Short mmCIF file of C-alpha atoms in Angstrom, two decimals:
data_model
loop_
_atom_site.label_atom_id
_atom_site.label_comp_id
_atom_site.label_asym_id
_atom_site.label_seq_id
_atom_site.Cartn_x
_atom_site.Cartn_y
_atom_site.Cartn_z
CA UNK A 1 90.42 110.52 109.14
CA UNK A 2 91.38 114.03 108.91
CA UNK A 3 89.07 117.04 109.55
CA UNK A 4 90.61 119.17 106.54
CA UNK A 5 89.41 117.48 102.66
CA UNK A 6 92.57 116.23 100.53
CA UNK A 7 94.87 118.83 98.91
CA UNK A 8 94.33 118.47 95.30
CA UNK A 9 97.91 117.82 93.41
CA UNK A 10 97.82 118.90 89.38
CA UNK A 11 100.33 116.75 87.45
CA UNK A 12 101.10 118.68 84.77
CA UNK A 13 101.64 116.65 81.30
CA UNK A 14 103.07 118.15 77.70
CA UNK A 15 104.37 116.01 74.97
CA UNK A 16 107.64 114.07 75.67
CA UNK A 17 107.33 114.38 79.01
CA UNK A 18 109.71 112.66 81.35
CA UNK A 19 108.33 109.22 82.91
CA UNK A 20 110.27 109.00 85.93
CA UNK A 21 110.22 112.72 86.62
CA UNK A 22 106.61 112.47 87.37
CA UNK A 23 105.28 108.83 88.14
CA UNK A 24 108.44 109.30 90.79
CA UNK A 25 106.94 111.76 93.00
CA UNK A 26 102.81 110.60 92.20
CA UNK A 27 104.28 107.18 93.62
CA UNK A 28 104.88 109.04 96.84
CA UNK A 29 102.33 111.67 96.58
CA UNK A 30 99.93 109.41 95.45
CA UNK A 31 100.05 107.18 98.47
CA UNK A 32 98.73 109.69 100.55
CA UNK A 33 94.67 109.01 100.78
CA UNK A 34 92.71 112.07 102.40
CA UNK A 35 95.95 114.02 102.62
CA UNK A 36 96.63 114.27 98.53
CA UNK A 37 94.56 113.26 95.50
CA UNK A 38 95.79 113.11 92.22
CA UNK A 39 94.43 115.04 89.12
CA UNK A 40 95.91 115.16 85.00
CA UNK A 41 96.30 118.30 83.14
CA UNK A 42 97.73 119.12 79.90
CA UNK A 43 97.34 122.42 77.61
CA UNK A 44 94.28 120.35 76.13
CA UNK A 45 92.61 117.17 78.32
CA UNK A 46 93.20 113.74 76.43
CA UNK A 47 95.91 110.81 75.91
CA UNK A 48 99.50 112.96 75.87
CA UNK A 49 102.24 111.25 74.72
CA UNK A 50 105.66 110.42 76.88
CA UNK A 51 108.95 110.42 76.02
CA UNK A 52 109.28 106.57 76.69
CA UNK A 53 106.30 105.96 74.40
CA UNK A 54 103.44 105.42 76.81
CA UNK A 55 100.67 108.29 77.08
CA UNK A 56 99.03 109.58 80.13
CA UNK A 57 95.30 110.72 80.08
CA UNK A 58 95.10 114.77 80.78
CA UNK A 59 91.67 114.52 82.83
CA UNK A 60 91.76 118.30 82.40
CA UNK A 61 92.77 120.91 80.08
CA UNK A 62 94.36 124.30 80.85
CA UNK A 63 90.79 126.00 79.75
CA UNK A 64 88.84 123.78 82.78
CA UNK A 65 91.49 122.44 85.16
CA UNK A 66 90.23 123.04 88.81
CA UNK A 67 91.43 124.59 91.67
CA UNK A 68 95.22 122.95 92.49
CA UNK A 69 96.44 123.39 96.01
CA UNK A 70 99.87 121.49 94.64
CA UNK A 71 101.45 121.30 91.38
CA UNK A 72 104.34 119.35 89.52
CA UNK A 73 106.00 120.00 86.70
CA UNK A 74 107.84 117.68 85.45
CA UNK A 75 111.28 118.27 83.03
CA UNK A 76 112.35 116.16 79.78
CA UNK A 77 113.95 116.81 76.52
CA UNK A 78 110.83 118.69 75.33
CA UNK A 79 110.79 120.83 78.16
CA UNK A 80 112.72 122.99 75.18
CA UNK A 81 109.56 123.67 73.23
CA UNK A 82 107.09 124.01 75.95
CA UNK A 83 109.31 126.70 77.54
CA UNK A 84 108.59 128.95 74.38
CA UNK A 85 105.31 128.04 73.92
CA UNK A 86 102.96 130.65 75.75
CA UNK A 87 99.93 128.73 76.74
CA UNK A 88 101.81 127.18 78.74
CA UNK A 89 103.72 129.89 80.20
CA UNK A 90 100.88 131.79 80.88
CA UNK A 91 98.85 129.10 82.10
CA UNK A 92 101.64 128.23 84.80
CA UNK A 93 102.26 132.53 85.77
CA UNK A 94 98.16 132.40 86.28
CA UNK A 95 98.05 128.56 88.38
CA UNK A 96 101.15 128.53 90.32
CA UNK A 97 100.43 131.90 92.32
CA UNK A 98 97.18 130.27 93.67
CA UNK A 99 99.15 126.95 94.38
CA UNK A 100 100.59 126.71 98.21
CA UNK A 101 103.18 124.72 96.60
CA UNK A 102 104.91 124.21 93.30
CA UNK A 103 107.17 121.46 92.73
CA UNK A 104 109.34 120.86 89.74
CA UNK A 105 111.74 117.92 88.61
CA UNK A 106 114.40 118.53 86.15
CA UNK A 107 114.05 120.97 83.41
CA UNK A 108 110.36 121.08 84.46
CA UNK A 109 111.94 123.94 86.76
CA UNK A 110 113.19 125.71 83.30
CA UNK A 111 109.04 126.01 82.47
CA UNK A 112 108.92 127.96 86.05
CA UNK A 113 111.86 129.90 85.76
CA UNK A 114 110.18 131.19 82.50
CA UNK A 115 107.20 132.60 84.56
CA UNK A 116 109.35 135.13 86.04
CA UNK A 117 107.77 133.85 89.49
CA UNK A 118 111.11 132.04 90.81
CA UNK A 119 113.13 135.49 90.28
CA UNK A 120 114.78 135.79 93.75
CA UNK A 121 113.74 132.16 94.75
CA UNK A 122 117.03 129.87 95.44
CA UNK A 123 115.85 126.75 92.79
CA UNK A 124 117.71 124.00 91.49
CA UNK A 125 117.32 121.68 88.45
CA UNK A 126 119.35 118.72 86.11
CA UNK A 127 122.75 118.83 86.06
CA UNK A 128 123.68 117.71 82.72
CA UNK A 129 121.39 120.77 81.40
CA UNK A 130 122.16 123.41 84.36
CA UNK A 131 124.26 125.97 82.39
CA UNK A 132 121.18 125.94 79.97
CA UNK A 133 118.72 126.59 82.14
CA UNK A 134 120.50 128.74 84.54
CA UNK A 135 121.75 131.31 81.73
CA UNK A 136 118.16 131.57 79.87
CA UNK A 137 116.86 132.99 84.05
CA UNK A 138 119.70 134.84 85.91
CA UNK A 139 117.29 135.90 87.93
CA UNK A 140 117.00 133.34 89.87
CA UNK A 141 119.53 132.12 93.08
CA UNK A 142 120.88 128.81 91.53
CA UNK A 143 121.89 126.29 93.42
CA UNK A 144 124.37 123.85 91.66
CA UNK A 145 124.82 121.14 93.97
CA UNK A 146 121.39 119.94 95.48
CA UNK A 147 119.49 117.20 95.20
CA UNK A 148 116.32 119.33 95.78
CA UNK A 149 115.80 123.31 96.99
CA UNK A 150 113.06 124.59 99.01
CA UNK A 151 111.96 127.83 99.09
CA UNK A 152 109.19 129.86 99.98
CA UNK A 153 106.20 128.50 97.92
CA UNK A 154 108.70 126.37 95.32
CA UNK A 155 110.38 122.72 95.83
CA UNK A 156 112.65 122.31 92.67
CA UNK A 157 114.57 119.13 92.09
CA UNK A 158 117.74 117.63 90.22
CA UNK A 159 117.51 115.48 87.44
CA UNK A 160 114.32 113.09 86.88
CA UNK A 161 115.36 110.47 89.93
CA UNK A 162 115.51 113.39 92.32
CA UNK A 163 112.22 114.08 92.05
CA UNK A 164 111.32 110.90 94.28
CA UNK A 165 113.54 112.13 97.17
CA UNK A 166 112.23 115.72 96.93
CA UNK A 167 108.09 113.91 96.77
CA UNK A 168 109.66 112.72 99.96
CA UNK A 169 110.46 115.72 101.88
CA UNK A 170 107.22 116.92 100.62
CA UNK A 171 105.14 114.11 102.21
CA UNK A 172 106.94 114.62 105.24
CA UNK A 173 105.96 118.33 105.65
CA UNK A 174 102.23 117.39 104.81
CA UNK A 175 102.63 114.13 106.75
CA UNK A 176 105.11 114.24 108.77
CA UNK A 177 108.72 112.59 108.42
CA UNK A 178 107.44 109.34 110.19
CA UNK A 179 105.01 108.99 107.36
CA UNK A 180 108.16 109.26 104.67
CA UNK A 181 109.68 106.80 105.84
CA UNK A 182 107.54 104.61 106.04
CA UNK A 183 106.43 105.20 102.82
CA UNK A 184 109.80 104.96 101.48
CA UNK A 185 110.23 101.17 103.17
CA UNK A 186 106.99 100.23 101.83
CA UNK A 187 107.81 100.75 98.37
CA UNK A 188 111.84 99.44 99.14
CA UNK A 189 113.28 103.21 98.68
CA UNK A 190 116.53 104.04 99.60
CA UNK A 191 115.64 107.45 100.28
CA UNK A 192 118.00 110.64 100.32
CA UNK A 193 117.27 112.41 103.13
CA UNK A 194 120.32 115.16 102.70
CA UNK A 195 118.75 117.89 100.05
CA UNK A 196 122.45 118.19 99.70
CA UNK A 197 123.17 115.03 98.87
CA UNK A 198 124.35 115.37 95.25
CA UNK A 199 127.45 113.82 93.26
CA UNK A 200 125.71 114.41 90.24
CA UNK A 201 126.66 118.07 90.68
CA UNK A 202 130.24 116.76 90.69
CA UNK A 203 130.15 114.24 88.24
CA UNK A 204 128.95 117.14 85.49
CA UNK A 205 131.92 119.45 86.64
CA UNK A 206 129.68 122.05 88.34
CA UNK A 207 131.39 121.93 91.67
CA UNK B 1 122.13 102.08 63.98
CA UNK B 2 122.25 98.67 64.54
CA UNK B 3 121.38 96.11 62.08
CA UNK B 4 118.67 94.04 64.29
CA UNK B 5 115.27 95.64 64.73
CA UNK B 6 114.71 96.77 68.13
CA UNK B 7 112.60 94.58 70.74
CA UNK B 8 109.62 95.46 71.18
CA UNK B 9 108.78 95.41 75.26
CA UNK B 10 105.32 95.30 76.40
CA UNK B 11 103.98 96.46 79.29
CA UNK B 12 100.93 95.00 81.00
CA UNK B 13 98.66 97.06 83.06
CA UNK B 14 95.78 96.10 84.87
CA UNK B 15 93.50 98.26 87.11
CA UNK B 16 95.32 99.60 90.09
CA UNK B 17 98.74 98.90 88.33
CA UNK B 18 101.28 100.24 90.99
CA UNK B 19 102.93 103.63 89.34
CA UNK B 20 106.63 103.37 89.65
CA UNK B 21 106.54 99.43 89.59
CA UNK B 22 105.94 100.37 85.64
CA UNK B 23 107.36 103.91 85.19
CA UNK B 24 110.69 103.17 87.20
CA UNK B 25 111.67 100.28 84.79
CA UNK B 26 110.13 102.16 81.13
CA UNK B 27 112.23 105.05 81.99
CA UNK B 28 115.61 103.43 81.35
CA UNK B 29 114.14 100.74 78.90
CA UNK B 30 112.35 103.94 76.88
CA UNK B 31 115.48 105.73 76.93
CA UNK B 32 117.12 102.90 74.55
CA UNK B 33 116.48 104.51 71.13
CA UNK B 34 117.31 101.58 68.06
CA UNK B 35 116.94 98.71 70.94
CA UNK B 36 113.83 98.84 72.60
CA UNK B 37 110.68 99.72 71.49
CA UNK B 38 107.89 100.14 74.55
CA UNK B 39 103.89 99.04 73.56
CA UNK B 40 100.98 98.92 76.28
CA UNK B 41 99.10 95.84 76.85
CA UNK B 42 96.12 95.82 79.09
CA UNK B 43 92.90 93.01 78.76
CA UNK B 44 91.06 95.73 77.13
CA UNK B 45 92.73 98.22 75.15
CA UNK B 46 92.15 102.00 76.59
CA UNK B 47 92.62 104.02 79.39
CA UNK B 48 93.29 101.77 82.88
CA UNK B 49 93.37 103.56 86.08
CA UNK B 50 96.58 103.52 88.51
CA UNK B 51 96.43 102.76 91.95
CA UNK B 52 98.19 106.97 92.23
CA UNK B 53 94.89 107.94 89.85
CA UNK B 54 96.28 108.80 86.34
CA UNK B 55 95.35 106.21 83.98
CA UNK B 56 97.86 105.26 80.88
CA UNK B 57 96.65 104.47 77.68
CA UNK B 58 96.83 100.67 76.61
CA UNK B 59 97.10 100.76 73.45
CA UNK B 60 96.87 96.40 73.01
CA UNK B 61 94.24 94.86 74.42
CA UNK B 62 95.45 90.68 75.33
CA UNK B 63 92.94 89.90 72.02
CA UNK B 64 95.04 91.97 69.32
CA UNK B 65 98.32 92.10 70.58
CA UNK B 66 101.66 92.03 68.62
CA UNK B 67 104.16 89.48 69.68
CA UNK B 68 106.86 91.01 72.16
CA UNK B 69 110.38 90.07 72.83
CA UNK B 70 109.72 91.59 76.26
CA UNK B 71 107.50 91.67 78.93
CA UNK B 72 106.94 93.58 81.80
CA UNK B 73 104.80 92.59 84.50
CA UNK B 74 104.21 95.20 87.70
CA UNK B 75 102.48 94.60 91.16
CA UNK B 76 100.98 96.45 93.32
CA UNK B 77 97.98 95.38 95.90
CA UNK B 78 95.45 94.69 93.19
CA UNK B 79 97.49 92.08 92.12
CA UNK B 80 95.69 89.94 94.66
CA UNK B 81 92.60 90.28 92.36
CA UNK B 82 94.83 89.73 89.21
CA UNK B 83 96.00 86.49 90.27
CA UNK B 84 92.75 85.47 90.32
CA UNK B 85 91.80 86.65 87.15
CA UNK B 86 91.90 83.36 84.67
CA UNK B 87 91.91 85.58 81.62
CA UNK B 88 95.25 87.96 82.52
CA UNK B 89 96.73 84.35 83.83
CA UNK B 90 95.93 82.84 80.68
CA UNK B 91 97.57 85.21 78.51
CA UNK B 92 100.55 85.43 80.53
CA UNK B 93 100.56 81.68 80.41
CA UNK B 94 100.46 81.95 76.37
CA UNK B 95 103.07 84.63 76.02
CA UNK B 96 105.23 84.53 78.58
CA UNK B 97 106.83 81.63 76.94
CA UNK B 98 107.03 83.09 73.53
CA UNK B 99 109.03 86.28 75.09
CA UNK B 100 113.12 86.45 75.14
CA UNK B 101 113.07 88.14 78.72
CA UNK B 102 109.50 88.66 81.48
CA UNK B 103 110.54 91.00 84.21
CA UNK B 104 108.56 91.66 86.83
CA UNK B 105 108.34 94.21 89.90
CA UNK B 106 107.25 93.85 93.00
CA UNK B 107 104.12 91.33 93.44
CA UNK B 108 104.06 91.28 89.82
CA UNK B 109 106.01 88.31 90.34
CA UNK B 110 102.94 86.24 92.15
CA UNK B 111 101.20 87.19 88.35
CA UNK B 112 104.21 85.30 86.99
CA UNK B 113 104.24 82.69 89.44
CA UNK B 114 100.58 81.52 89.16
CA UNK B 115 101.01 80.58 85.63
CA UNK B 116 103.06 77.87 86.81
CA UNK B 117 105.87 79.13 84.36
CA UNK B 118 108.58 80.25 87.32
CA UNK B 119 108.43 76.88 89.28
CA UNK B 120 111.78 75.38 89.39
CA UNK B 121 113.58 78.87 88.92
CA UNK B 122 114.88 81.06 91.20
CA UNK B 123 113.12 84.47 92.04
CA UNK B 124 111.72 87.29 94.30
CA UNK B 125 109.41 89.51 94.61
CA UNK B 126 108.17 92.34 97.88
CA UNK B 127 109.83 92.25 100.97
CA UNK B 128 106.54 93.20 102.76
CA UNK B 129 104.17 90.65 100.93
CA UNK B 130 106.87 87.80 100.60
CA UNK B 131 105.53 85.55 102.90
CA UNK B 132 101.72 85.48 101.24
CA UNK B 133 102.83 85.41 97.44
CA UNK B 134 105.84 82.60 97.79
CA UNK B 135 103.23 80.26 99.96
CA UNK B 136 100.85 80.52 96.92
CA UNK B 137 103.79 79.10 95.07
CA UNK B 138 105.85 76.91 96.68
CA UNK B 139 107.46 74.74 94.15
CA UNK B 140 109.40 78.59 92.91
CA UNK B 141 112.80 78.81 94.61
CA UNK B 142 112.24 81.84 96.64
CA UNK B 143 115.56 83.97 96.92
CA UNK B 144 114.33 85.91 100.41
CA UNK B 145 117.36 88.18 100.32
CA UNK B 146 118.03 90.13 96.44
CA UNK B 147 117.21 93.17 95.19
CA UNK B 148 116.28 91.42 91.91
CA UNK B 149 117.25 87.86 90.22
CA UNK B 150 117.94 86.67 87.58
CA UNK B 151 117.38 83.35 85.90
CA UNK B 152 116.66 81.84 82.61
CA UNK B 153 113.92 83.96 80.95
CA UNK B 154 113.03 85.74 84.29
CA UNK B 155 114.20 89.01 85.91
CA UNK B 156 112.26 89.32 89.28
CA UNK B 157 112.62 92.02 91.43
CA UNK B 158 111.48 93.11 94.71
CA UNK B 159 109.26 96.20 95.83
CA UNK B 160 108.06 98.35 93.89
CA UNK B 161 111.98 100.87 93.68
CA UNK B 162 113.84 97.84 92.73
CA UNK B 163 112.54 97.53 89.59
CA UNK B 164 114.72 100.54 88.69
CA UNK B 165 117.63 98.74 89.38
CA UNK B 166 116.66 95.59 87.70
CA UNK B 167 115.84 97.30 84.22
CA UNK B 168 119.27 98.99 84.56
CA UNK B 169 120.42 94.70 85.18
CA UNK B 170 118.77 94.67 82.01
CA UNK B 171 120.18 97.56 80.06
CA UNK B 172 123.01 96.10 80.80
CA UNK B 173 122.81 92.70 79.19
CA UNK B 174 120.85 94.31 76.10
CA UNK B 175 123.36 97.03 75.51
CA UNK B 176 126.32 96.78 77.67
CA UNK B 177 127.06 97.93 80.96
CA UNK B 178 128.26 101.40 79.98
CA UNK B 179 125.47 102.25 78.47
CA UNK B 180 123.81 101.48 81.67
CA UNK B 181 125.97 103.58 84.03
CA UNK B 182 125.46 106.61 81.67
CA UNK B 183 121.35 106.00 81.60
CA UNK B 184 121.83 106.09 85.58
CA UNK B 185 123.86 109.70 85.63
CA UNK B 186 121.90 111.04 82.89
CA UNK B 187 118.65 110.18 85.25
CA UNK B 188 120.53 110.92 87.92
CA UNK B 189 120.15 107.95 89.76
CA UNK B 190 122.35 106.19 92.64
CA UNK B 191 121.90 102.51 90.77
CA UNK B 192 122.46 99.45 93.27
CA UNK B 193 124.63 97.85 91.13
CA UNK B 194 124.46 94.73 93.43
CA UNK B 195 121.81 92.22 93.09
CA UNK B 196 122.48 91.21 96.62
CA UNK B 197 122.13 94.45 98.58
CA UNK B 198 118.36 94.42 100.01
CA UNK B 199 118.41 96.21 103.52
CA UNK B 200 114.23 95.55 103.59
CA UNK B 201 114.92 91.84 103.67
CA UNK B 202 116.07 92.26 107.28
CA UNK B 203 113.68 95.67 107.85
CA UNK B 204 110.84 92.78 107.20
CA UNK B 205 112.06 90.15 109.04
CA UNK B 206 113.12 88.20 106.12
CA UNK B 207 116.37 87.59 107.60
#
């Protein structure tokens, strides 16, 4: 029993977006009763549709989405479109100010870089797509090889796995790193502890 | 393009379904364009709440479903009260045996198990629960020690992460082990190539 009520988490959900980039972290997030609860949002509130086929339910839509203490936004192939598509934009420059933390996964960091808000912030993101995403906000202090950045208000992640090792560091500053790992043997994780763990980075010729 | 249609793979949720038991696995067997096909199966067709909170959308209830070359089966804890529900027993019972391949995650393997379809074959399930769901079925050959097996029809796996590792088992055999390994850096993922490694065998006292 804790004295303080649950920090309320926003998934964020657009068409095509990434499975494991955001059932990853919930899975770890969402474990956490009376710490975190879980709420769905999407530009309008309804089924939205996922890369891998199966759709989601948006509880909310941008228009009446509640207060989020956290937020994640998840990355994907269609992270393309939603990064020129201003509701969203302007949704996420509005939300993630009032959030005391943003995470992203992926090229869901691409949709924050966008904002303007992660100018200055050292951020990472997927390494197949880096150069993309990198050159479209110089702005911000990339970080090629990293399995997850934090910074200030902002946890960004690698590519769509990584977001289950960065949900992990986040439980353990809301939880504690005892908490982590037991959450991590409870649902037989082989977590990566090292943010700097990263042979993706190498792998796509970035280091 | 290929000349065979691809298989379509459903995915059974019930209330409480365990998030990354089913979104782990549907990430790499969504991201098989041509060769998998994913459809949602629940008893009743509509929205069906996670144990995280987000519901998915099934679009198949068991009464209208279309026949499926896969099946996916996840766990979680309410699949104590699924095992003891005659009607999701009864359909696995019907279509388990009319499926090429049933995987299952976690204690989504006691599901399997009750319909009396695994006895004989070998199989595992959660390190943490292995004790309570291989006593309900003792004429299975329980394999304490395996990140996933494989036998006949069946692809078991243990908690919850593994089933990552098994659906990249089963990329494999469906489109080659290549295709596989490039899934795994394109999701950046550290795959456990090995059926045999399972540190939380020994972390529960397995072994």
């Amino acid at each position: 029993m804790s004295d303080t009520p649950p920090r309320r988490l926003g998934a964020v959900f657009y068409p095509g977006w990434e499975m494991l980039d955001t059932c990853g972290p919930l899975e770890m997030l969402g474990n956490m009763p009376g710490i975190v609860e879980i709420v769905t949002v999407a530009q309008q509130a309804g089924p939205v549709r996922s890369a891998q086929g199966p759709e989601v339910v948006a509880t909310y839509g941008f228009d009446n989405c509640p207060p989020l203490d956290l937020l994640l936004i998840p990355g994907g192939m269609s992270s393309r479109i939603e990064v020129e598509n201003p509701v969203m934009i302007e949704w996420l420059r509005r939300r993630v100010p009032q959030a005391e933390l943003t995470m992203t996964v992926c090229t869901g960091t691409a949709l924050l870089a966008r904002t303007g808000l992660l100018d200055g912030y050292r951020a990472t993101t997927n390494k197949m797509f880096f150069g993309e995403v990198a050159d479209a906000s110089p702005n911000v202090r990339w970080v090629k090889e990293a399995r997850w950045v934090e910074d200030g208000p902002f946890v960004t992640s690698s590519g769509v796995s990584a977001g289950i090792d960065m949900a992990l560091a986040v439980v353990a500053r809301l939880a504690g790193v005892e908490f982590s790992e037991q959450l991590a043997v409870a649902t037989e994780y082989e977590w990566h502890r090292d943010a700097n763990w990263d042979p993706f980075a190498r792998i796509h010729g970035l280091v």
